[in-house]
XYZ file of C-alpha atoms in Angstrom:
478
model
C -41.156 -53.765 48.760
C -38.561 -54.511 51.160
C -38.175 -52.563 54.235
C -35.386 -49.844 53.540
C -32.940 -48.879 56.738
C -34.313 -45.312 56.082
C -37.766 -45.368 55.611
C -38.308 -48.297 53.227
C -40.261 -46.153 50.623
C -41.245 -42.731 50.038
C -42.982 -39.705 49.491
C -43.656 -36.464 49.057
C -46.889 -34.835 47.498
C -45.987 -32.706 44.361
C -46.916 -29.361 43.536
C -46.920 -26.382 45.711
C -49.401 -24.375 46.799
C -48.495 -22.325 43.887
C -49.007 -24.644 41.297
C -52.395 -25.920 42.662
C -53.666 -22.441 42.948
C -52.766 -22.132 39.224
C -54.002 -25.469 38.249
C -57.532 -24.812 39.930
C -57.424 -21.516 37.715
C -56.958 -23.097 34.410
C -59.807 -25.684 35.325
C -62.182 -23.120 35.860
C -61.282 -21.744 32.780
C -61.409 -24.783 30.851
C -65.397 -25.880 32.412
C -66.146 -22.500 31.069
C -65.356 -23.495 27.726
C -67.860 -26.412 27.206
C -71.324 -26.239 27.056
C -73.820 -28.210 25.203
C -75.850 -27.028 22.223
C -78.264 -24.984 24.116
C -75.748 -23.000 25.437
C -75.611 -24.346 29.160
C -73.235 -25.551 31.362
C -73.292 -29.754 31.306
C -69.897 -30.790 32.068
C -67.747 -30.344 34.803
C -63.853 -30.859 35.196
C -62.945 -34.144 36.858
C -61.151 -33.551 40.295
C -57.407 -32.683 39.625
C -56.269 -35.170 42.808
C -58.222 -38.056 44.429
C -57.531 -36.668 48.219
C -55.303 -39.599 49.196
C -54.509 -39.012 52.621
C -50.655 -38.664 52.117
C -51.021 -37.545 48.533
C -53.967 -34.954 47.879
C -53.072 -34.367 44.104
C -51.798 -38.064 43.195
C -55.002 -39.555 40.905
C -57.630 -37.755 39.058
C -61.328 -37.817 39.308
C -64.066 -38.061 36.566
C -63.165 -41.086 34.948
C -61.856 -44.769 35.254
C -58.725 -46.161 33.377
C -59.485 -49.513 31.624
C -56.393 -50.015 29.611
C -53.204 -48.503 28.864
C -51.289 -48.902 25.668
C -47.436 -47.408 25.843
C -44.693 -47.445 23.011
C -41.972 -46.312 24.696
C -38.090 -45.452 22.384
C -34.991 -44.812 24.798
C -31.605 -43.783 23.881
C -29.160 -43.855 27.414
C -26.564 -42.235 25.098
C -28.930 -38.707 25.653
C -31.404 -39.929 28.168
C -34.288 -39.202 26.190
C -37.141 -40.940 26.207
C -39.755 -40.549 23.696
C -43.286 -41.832 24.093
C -47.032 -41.985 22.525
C -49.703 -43.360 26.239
C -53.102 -44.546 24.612
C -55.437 -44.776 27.628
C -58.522 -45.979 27.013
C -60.996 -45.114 30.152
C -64.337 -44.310 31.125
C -66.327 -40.862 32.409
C -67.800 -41.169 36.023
C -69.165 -38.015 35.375
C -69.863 -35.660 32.262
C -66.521 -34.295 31.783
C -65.780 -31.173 30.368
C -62.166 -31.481 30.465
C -60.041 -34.499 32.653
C -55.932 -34.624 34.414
C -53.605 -36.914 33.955
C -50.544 -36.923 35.844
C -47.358 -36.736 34.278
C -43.947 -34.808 36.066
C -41.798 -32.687 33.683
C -41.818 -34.507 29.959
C -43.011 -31.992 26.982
C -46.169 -32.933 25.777
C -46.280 -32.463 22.081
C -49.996 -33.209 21.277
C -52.764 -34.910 22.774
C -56.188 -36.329 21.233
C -59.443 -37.249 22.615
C -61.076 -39.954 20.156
C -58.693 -38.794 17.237
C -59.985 -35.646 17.422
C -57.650 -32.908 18.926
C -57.614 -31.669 22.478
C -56.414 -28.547 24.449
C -53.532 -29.159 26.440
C -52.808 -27.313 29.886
C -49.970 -27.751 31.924
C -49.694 -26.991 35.906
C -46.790 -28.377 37.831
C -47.661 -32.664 37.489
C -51.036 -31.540 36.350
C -51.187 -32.214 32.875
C -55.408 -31.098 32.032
C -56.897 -32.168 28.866
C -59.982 -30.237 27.139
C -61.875 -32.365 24.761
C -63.492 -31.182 21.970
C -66.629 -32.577 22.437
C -67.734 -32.947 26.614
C -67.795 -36.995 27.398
C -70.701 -37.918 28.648
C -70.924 -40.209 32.259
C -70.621 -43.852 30.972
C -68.891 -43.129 27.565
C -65.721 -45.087 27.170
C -63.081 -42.292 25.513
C -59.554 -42.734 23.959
C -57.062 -40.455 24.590
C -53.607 -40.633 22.843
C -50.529 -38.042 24.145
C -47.192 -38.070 22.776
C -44.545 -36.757 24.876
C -40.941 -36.867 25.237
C -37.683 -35.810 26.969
C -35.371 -36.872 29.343
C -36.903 -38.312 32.951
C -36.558 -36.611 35.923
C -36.219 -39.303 38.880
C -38.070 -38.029 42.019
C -36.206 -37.671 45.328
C -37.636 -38.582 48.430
C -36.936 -37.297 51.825
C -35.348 -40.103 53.363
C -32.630 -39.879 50.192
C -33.750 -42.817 48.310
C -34.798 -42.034 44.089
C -37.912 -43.836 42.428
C -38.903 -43.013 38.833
C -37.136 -43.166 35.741
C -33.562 -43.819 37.003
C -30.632 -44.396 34.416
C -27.947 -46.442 34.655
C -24.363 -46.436 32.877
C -26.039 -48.317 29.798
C -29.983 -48.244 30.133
C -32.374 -47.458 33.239
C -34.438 -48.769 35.463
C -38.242 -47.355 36.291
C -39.663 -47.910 39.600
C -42.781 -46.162 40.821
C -43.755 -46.616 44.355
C -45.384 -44.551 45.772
C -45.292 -41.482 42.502
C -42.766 -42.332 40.578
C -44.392 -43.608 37.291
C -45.770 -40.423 36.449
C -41.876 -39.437 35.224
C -42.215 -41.600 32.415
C -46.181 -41.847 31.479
C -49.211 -39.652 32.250
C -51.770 -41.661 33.812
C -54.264 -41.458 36.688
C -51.759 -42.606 39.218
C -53.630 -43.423 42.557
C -53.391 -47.329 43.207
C -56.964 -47.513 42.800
C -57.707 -46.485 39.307
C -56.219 -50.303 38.002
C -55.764 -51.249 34.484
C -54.587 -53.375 31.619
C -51.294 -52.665 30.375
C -49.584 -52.851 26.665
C -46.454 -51.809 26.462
C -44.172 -51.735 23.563
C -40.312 -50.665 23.939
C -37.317 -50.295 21.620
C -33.557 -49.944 22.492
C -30.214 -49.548 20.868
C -28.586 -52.598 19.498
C -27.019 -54.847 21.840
C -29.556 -54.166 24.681
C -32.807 -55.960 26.179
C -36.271 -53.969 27.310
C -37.960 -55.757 29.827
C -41.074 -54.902 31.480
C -44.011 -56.900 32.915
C -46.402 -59.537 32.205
C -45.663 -62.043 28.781
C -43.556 -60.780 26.365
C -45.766 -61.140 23.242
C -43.041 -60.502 20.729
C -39.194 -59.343 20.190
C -37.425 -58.609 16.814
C -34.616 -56.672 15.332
C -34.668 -53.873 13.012
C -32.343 -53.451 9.969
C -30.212 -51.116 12.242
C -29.965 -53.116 15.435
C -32.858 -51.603 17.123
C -34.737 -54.296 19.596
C -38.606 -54.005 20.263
C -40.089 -55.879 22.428
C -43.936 -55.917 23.629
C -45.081 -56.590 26.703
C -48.622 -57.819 27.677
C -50.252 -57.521 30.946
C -53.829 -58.803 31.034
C -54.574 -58.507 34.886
C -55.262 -54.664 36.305
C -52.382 -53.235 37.795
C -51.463 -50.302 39.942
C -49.482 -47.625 38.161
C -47.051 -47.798 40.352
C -46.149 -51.259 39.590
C -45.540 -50.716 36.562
C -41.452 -51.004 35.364
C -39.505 -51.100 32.605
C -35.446 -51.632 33.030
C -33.292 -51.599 29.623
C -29.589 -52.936 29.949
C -27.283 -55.874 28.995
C -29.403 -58.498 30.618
C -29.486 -62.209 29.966
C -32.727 -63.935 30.403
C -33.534 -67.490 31.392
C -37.155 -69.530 31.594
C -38.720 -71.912 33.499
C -42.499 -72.723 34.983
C -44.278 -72.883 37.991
C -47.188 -74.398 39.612
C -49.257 -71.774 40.260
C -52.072 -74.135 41.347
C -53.988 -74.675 39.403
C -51.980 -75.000 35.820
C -48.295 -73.910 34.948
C -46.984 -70.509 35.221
C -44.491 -69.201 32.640
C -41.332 -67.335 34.751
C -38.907 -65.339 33.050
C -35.917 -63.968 34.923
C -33.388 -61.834 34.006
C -29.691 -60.356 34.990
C -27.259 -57.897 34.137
C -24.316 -59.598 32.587
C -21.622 -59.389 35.241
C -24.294 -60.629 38.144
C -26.560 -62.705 35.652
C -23.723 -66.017 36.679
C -24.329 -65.371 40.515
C -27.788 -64.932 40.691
C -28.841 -67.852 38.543
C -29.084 -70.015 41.405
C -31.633 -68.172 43.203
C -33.329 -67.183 39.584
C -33.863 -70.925 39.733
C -35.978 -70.865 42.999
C -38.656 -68.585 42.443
C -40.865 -71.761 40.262
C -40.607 -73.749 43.681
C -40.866 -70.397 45.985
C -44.266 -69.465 43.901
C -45.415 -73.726 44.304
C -45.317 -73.116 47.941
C -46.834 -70.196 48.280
C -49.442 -70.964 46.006
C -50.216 -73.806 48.490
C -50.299 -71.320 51.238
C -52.071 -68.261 49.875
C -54.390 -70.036 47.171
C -54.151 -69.327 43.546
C -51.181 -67.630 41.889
C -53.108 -64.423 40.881
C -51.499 -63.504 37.250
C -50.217 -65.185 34.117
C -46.630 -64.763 34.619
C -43.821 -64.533 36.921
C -39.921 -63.809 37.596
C -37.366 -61.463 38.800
C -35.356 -58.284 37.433
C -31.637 -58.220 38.992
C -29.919 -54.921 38.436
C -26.322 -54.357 39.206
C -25.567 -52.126 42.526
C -25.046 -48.738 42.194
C -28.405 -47.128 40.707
C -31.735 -49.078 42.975
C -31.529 -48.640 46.503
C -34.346 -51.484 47.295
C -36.509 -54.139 45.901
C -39.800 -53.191 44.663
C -43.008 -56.313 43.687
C -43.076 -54.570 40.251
C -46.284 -56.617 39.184
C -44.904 -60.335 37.603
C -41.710 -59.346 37.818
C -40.285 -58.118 41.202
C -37.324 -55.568 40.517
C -33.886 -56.504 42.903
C -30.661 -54.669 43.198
C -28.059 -57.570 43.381
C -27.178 -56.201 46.889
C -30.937 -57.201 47.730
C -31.652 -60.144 45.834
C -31.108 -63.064 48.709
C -34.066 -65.440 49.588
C -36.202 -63.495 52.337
C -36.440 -60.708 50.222
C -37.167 -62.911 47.220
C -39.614 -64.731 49.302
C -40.998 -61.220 50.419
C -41.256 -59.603 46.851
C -43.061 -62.863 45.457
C -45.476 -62.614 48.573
C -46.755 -59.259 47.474
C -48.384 -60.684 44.216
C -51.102 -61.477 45.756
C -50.964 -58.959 49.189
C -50.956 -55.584 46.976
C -50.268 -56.671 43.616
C -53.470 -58.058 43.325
C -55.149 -56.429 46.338
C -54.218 -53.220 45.647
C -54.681 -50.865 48.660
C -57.686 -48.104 48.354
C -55.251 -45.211 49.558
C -51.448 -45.566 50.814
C -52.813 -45.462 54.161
C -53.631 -48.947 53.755
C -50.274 -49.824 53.111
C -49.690 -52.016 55.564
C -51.801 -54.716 54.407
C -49.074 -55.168 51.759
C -46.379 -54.776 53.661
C -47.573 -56.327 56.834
C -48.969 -59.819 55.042
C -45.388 -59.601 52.703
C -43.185 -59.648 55.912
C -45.349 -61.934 57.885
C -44.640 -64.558 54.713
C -41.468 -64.169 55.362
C -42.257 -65.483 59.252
C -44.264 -68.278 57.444
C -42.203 -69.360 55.101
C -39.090 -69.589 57.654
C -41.703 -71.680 60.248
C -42.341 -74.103 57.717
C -39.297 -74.804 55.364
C -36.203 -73.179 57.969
C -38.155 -74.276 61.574
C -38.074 -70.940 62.849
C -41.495 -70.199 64.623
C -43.144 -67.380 63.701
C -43.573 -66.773 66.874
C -39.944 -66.231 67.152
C -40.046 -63.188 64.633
C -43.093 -62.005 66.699
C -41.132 -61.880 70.092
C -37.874 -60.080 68.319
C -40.378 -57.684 66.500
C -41.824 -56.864 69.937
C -38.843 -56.072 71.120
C -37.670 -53.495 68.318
C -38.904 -50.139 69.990
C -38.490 -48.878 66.492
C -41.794 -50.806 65.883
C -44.174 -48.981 68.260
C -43.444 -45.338 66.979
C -46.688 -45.037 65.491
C -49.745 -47.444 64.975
C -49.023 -49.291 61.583
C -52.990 -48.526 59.778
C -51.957 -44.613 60.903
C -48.398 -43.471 59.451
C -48.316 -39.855 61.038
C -47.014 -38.776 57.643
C -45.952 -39.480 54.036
C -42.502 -39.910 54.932
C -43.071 -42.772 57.740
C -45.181 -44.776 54.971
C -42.235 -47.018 54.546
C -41.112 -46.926 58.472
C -40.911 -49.837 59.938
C -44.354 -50.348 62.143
C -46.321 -50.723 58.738
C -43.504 -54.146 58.112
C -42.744 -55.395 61.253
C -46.013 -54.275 63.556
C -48.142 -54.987 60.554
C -46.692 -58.719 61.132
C -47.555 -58.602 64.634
C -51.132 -57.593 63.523
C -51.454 -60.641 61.973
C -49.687 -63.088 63.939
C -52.295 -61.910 66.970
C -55.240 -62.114 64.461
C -53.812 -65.817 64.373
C -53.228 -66.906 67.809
C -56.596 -65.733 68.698
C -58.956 -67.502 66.086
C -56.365 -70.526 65.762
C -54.372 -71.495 62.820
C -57.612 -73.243 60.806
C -59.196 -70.018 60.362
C -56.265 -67.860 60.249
C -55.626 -69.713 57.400
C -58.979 -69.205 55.917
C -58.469 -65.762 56.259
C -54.705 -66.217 54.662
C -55.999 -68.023 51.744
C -60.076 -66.191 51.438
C -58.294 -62.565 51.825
C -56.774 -62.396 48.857
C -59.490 -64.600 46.838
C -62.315 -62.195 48.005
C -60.456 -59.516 46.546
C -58.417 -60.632 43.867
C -57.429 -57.769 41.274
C -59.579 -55.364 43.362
C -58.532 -52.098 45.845
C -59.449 -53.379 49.593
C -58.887 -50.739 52.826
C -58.186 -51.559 56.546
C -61.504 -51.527 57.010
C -62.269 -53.785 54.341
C -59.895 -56.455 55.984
C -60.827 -55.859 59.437
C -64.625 -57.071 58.511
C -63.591 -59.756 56.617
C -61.755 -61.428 59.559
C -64.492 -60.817 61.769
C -67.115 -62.681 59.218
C -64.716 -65.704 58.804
C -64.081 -65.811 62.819
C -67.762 -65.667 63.675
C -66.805 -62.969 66.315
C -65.993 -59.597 67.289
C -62.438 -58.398 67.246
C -62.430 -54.819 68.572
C -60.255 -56.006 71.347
C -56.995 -57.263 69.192
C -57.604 -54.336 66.184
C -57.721 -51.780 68.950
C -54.172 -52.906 70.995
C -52.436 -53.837 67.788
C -53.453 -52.657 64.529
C -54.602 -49.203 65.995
C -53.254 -48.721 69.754
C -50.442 -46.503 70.067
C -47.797 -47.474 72.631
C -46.944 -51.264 73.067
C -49.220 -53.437 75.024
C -47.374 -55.357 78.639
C -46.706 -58.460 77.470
C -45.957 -59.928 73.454
């Protein structure tokens, strides 16, 4: 995502104390329920939150999320949005009952492997008890439908993520909670998945979402469906959907190796204005593909909004959302860069954030060094000179609201652009290119990265990690 003037990105952690205290309740309840045929105790309740350092409730323990299968109906006239989430996952664990997280929609039934399952509600805690306890290793189906109308979430620097409308549709964005408005899921950015999703609008308006659009028709009453495919895991939270007047163009790009289907789209009144830029992103992708190895999924583009509603871009997976306002070429060039630096490595917890945001911005350095002759360097100096950018360490955001601050951008840069003047640009771009191969649609942490360098280096680097990626006031000279 691009760096907001605020705090780029968000958030806040959910429920109250209240609403955990009432959540742990009903889970003790609910283990107390299931027992095996002998009468004792097997199952346990998976963990209600995954202890994310900035987000202690976000995610859900027990079980792993393989594939999720949406179909999704929207009417902007009322706002409502009415939905059926087949997740298909398996137990870690024997389960005796499992969360999902979903914020404020009405559940009206849920199933575990068609057979019917006990539904308990607790702020975003949505806790389903099976009929039967799931044993570790058993892949389960579980099918809620839900509706309502979306609540967006507010975050404390002001900005809105979720399900946001607009005059004649909406938009959904998710980073760093806000999917859960619209489906229940295990949202932590490590439980990946596949994604099916299947939308229909009111005549005269187009659902977009990620990955290939497998198939669009018209009903007898105007109605458009259209179903969305996305084959490579993804992170909840880049997950979108936006439904509007849009008009859509195609193209391809090398992705190296083979051809790469993109398909942009525009709100009407921006959809002339933008199409210039539109027409970049096959050659933007080529280059970077050249630079960073591999294009890492089966599809690409861009989603332009009109102003008014999105306060910031976001690398929705395949499709990178933009609010016209936003949509120029470093932040196109940014957005693009995060397909493979946290699209497809997803970080392990949002304290690794910076390895998307760092590696996204420092493209942004690359890409003007090469094609604008601008030295990276150059950045690097200017960035050094930002006091802004030495508030906090960028691998340690102090708190939830600083995750979007800019030391995780522009230090996380600097990070980088050290790690490269000190093993030389041949291995640096190893690293560049081996990073996101070793870990392609996987979860990698600070750590993670910090030993990988080291093995492609052949050396220790304690020295730079501890000055730049961890120290905490800003070293004597750039």
């Amino acid at each position: 995502m691009t760096q907001r003037n605020r705090t780029d990105r968000h958030h806040r952690t959910g429920a109250a104390a209240g609403g955990l205290a009432a959540a742990l309740t009903a889970l003790a309840l609910l283990a107390g329920g299931c027992t095996e045929a002998t009468g004792g105790v097997r199952g346990t309740p998976g963990a209600a939150g995954l202890r994310d350092p900035y987000f202690p409730k976000l995610g859900n323990g027990g079980y792993d999320v393989s594939h999720y299968a949406l179909t999704l109906a929207y009417d902007p006239g009322t706002g409502r949005l009415d939905g059926t989430a087949e997740i298909t996952a398996r137990a870690t664990q024997d389960l005796s009952a499992f969360n999902l997280d979903l914020a404020g929609l009405t559940v009206d039934r849920a199933s575990v492997d068609d057979a019917p399952a006990a539904v308990n509600r607790a702020g975003n805690e949505l806790t389903l008890r099976p009929r039967e306890e799931i044993r570790e290793g058993a892949e389960f189906r579980t099918t809620v439908t839900y509706g309502g109308v979306p609540e967006p979430v507010t975050d404390a620097d002001g900005s809105q993520e979720g399900w946001l409308r607009t005059d004649d549709g909406a938009v959904a964005v998710g980073e760093p909670t806000g999917s859960m408005t619209w489906f229940p899921g295990n949202h932590h950015p490590s439980d990946k998945a596949a994604y099916e999703l299947t939308l229909t609008v009111p005549a005269g308006l187009e659902g977009l979402s990620n990955g290939v659009r497998t198939a669009r028709r018209t009903a007898a009453d105007g109605r458009v469906t259209t179903e969305w495919h996305s084959a490579e895991p993804m992170a909840s939270y880049l997950a979108t959907v936006a439904i509007g007047r849009y008009e859509t163009a195609t193209a391809a790009a090398t992705g190296a190796p083979g051809s790469v289907p993109v398909l942009t789209a525009a709100e009407r009144p921006i959809a002339a204005a933008t199409a210039p830029l539109r027409g970049e992103i096959p050659e933007i992708i080529a280059r970077q593909a050249r630079r960073f190895g591999p294009y890492p999924f089966s599809t690409a583009g861009a989603i332009v909004t009109e102003d008014g509603t999105l306060g910031y871009a976001l690398e929705t997976q395949t499709r990178p959302v933009f609010p016209a306002a936003a949509f120029d070429r470093t932040t196109l060039v940014h957005e693009l860069a995060h397909q493979w630096f946290g699209n497809s490595v997803s970080p392990a917890s949002w304290r690794d954030l910076w390895l998307n945001e760092g590696f996204a911005t420092y493209a942004e350095w690359l890409y003007t060094e090469e094609y604008e002759h601008v030295p990276a360097r150059t950045h690097f100096e200017r960035a050094f000179a930002q006091e802004a950018n030495w508030a906090f360490p960028p691998a340690a955001p102090p708190a939830a609201e600083n995750l979007f601050d800019p030391p995780v951008y522009q230090r996380g840069a600097m990070v980088l652009h050290k790690l490269r003047e000190t093993v030389g640009d041949r291995t640096f771009d190893e690293i560049l290119r081996g990073w996101p191969a070793k870990y392609r649609h996987a979860n990698a942490s600070t750590d993670d990265f910090t030993a990988y360098a080291e093995s492609v280096a052949g050396r220790d680097l304690d020295a730079l990690w501890d000055v730049w990626l961890y120290g905490d006031g800003r070293p004597a000279q750039p």
